[in-house]
Amino acid sequence: MKPKAILKIAVAGAAFLAAAPAFAQGTNLKFSQNSRNGVCYFSVQGPNAPGTDKPMTFELSYRVRDGNMGVGVLVNGWPKAQAADPEAKHPVTVIFDSGKTIASRSGGYASGFNDRVWGGWGAENSAPVFALTKNAKTARVEVDGMKLGPFDLQMKGLAYTSLDDCAKRVRAGGQ
């Protein structure tokens, strides 16, 4: 076995052992992670969208080729997003329990399969946002005069680890 492979196994084992006490205490993690077209996604369910009985999903995305971070709050059937002008700009700010990000470079509303509010920082501004996920356990979103959340990211650093591990897989040629 190659030394790098041994190191990867050792690191994975150490990460599992570090997380084991949380699992032993009955932690029930509920998150989703996936990748498609070179973009990694991490999402968690949240409270209902304002003025509705429709649950929100908080989603972070990481485009591997350039490190561009994005955020979305998705709702299936959200009148606020459906009525919004899709051309209007609404920058998004994500506030992690570990600190506050800069407002996104771009953002707005979109409707389709899910109604959503979204934001993107651009590759040049994304590294500080990605770094804030390293110690984050919760996130809130401020956009268009609304405060959405809080969203429970399940474990401190889970969003970062999920996106970082996914990016490594994508760079190595896997999806």
PDB file of N, CA and C in Angstrom, residues 23-58:
ATOM      1  N   PHE A  23     -21.802  10.225  17.969  1.00  0.00           N
ATOM      2  CA  PHE A  23     -22.714   9.180  17.519  1.00  0.00           C
ATOM      3  C   PHE A  23     -23.129   8.297  18.688  1.00  0.00           C
ATOM      4  N   ALA A  24     -22.207   8.054  19.596  1.00  0.00           N
ATOM      5  CA  ALA A  24     -22.511   7.213  20.750  1.00  0.00           C
ATOM      6  C   ALA A  24     -23.565   7.862  21.638  1.00  0.00           C
ATOM      7  N   GLN A  25     -23.663   9.193  21.600  1.00  0.00           N
ATOM      8  CA  GLN A  25     -24.633   9.904  22.418  1.00  0.00           C
ATOM      9  C   GLN A  25     -25.989   9.987  21.731  1.00  0.00           C
ATOM     10  N   GLY A  26     -26.166   9.307  20.643  1.00  0.00           N
ATOM     11  CA  GLY A  26     -27.453   9.258  19.974  1.00  0.00           C
ATOM     12  C   GLY A  26     -27.688  10.395  18.995  1.00  0.00           C
ATOM     13  N   THR A  27     -26.647  10.994  18.489  1.00  0.00           N
ATOM     14  CA  THR A  27     -26.801  12.067  17.515  1.00  0.00           C
ATOM     15  C   THR A  27     -27.437  11.504  16.254  1.00  0.00           C
ATOM     16  N   ASN A  28     -28.437  12.212  15.770  1.00  0.00           N
ATOM     17  CA  ASN A  28     -29.127  11.795  14.555  1.00  0.00           C
ATOM     18  C   ASN A  28     -28.891  12.878  13.508  1.00  0.00           C
ATOM     19  N   LEU A  29     -27.930  12.665  12.631  1.00  0.00           N
ATOM     20  CA  LEU A  29     -27.584  13.657  11.623  1.00  0.00           C
ATOM     21  C   LEU A  29     -28.543  13.572  10.444  1.00  0.00           C
ATOM     22  N   LYS A  30     -28.999  14.751   9.987  1.00  0.00           N
ATOM     23  CA  LYS A  30     -29.904  14.813   8.847  1.00  0.00           C
ATOM     24  C   LYS A  30     -29.406  15.897   7.913  1.00  0.00           C
ATOM     25  N   PHE A  31     -28.654  15.489   6.913  1.00  0.00           N
ATOM     26  CA  PHE A  31     -28.151  16.416   5.913  1.00  0.00           C
ATOM     27  C   PHE A  31     -28.050  15.674   4.600  1.00  0.00           C
ATOM     28  N   SER A  32     -27.861  16.435   3.549  1.00  0.00           N
ATOM     29  CA  SER A  32     -27.715  15.845   2.229  1.00  0.00           C
ATOM     30  C   SER A  32     -26.442  16.380   1.604  1.00  0.00           C
ATOM     31  N   GLN A  33     -25.761  15.534   0.869  1.00  0.00           N
ATOM     32  CA  GLN A  33     -24.572  15.960   0.126  1.00  0.00           C
ATOM     33  C   GLN A  33     -24.570  15.246  -1.209  1.00  0.00           C
ATOM     34  N   ASN A  34     -24.148  15.973  -2.236  1.00  0.00           N
ATOM     35  CA  ASN A  34     -24.036  15.361  -3.551  1.00  0.00           C
ATOM     36  C   ASN A  34     -23.171  16.246  -4.420  1.00  0.00           C
ATOM     37  N   SER A  35     -22.897  15.777  -5.617  1.00  0.00           N
ATOM     38  CA  SER A  35     -22.158  16.580  -6.591  1.00  0.00           C
ATOM     39  C   SER A  35     -22.708  16.277  -7.977  1.00  0.00           C
ATOM     40  N   ARG A  36     -22.669  17.306  -8.807  1.00  0.00           N
ATOM     41  CA  ARG A  36     -23.032  17.132 -10.207  1.00  0.00           C
ATOM     42  C   ARG A  36     -22.368  18.245 -11.003  1.00  0.00           C
ATOM     43  N   ASN A  37     -21.871  17.870 -12.147  1.00  0.00           N
ATOM     44  CA  ASN A  37     -21.227  18.817 -13.065  1.00  0.00           C
ATOM     45  C   ASN A  37     -20.117  19.634 -12.410  1.00  0.00           C
ATOM     46  N   GLY A  38     -19.344  18.992 -11.535  1.00  0.00           N
ATOM     47  CA  GLY A  38     -18.210  19.667 -10.912  1.00  0.00           C
ATOM     48  C   GLY A  38     -18.570  20.600  -9.770  1.00  0.00           C
ATOM     49  N   VAL A  39     -19.803  20.524  -9.280  1.00  0.00           N
ATOM     50  CA  VAL A  39     -20.243  21.355  -8.159  1.00  0.00           C
ATOM     51  C   VAL A  39     -20.656  20.429  -7.013  1.00  0.00           C
ATOM     52  N   CYS A  40     -20.167  20.755  -5.809  1.00  0.00           N
ATOM     53  CA  CYS A  40     -20.506  19.992  -4.609  1.00  0.00           C
ATOM     54  C   CYS A  40     -21.593  20.735  -3.839  1.00  0.00           C
ATOM     55  N   TYR A  41     -22.522  19.972  -3.260  1.00  0.00           N
ATOM     56  CA  TYR A  41     -23.646  20.550  -2.531  1.00  0.00           C
ATOM     57  C   TYR A  41     -23.743  19.957  -1.134  1.00  0.00           C
ATOM     58  N   PHE A  42     -24.120  20.794  -0.187  1.00  0.00           N
ATOM     59  CA  PHE A  42     -24.412  20.387   1.191  1.00  0.00           C
ATOM     60  C   PHE A  42     -25.714  21.083   1.562  1.00  0.00           C
ATOM     61  N   SER A  43     -26.688  20.324   2.080  1.00  0.00           N
ATOM     62  CA  SER A  43     -27.957  20.949   2.447  1.00  0.00           C
ATOM     63  C   SER A  43     -28.548  20.347   3.710  1.00  0.00           C
ATOM     64  N   VAL A  44     -29.330  21.179   4.396  1.00  0.00           N
ATOM     65  CA  VAL A  44     -30.058  20.767   5.597  1.00  0.00           C
ATOM     66  C   VAL A  44     -31.459  21.370   5.537  1.00  0.00           C
ATOM     67  N   GLN A  45     -32.371  20.705   6.195  1.00  0.00           N
ATOM     68  CA  GLN A  45     -33.732  21.224   6.309  1.00  0.00           C
ATOM     69  C   GLN A  45     -33.768  22.296   7.385  1.00  0.00           C
ATOM     70  N   GLY A  46     -34.708  23.217   7.250  1.00  0.00           N
ATOM     71  CA  GLY A  46     -34.848  24.287   8.229  1.00  0.00           C
ATOM     72  C   GLY A  46     -36.302  24.519   8.579  1.00  0.00           C
ATOM     73  N   PRO A  47     -36.549  25.658   9.214  1.00  0.00           N
ATOM     74  CA  PRO A  47     -37.923  25.987   9.568  1.00  0.00           C
ATOM     75  C   PRO A  47     -38.738  26.355   8.329  1.00  0.00           C
ATOM     76  N   ASN A  48     -40.003  26.664   8.538  1.00  0.00           N
ATOM     77  CA  ASN A  48     -40.885  27.036   7.432  1.00  0.00           C
ATOM     78  C   ASN A  48     -40.526  28.414   6.898  1.00  0.00           C
ATOM     79  N   ALA A  49     -40.774  28.605   5.609  1.00  0.00           N
ATOM     80  CA  ALA A  49     -40.584  29.918   4.991  1.00  0.00           C
ATOM     81  C   ALA A  49     -41.569  30.901   5.626  1.00  0.00           C
ATOM     82  N   PRO A  50     -41.173  32.162   5.756  1.00  0.00           N
ATOM     83  CA  PRO A  50     -42.049  33.154   6.386  1.00  0.00           C
ATOM     84  C   PRO A  50     -43.432  33.200   5.734  1.00  0.00           C
ATOM     85  N   GLY A  51     -44.454  33.168   6.584  1.00  0.00           N
ATOM     86  CA  GLY A  51     -45.825  33.269   6.116  1.00  0.00           C
ATOM     87  C   GLY A  51     -46.368  32.029   5.446  1.00  0.00           C
ATOM     88  N   THR A  52     -45.656  30.897   5.564  1.00  0.00           N
ATOM     89  CA  THR A  52     -46.112  29.658   4.923  1.00  0.00           C
ATOM     90  C   THR A  52     -45.998  28.486   5.894  1.00  0.00           C
ATOM     91  N   ASP A  53     -46.523  27.364   5.456  1.00  0.00           N
ATOM     92  CA  ASP A  53     -46.301  26.113   6.176  1.00  0.00           C
ATOM     93  C   ASP A  53     -45.355  25.221   5.372  1.00  0.00           C
ATOM     94  N   LYS A  54     -44.534  25.854   4.538  1.00  0.00           N
ATOM     95  CA  LYS A  54     -43.607  25.152   3.644  1.00  0.00           C
ATOM     96  C   LYS A  54     -42.198  25.193   4.233  1.00  0.00           C
ATOM     97  N   PRO A  55     -41.578  24.018   4.444  1.00  0.00           N
ATOM     98  CA  PRO A  55     -40.224  23.996   5.006  1.00  0.00           C
ATOM     99  C   PRO A  55     -39.177  24.508   4.016  1.00  0.00           C
ATOM    100  N   MET A  56     -38.161  25.152   4.569  1.00  0.00           N
ATOM    101  CA  MET A  56     -37.041  25.658   3.778  1.00  0.00           C
ATOM    102  C   MET A  56     -35.897  24.647   3.821  1.00  0.00           C
ATOM    103  N   THR A  57     -35.119  24.608   2.753  1.00  0.00           N
ATOM    104  CA  THR A  57     -33.877  23.849   2.708  1.00  0.00           C
ATOM    105  C   THR A  57     -32.750  24.850   2.479  1.00  0.00           C
ATOM    106  N   PHE A  58     -31.737  24.784   3.327  1.00  0.00           N
ATOM    107  CA  PHE A  58     -30.549  25.625   3.213  1.00  0.00           C
ATOM    108  C   PHE A  58     -29.506  24.825   2.451  1.00  0.00           C
TER     109      PHE A  58
END
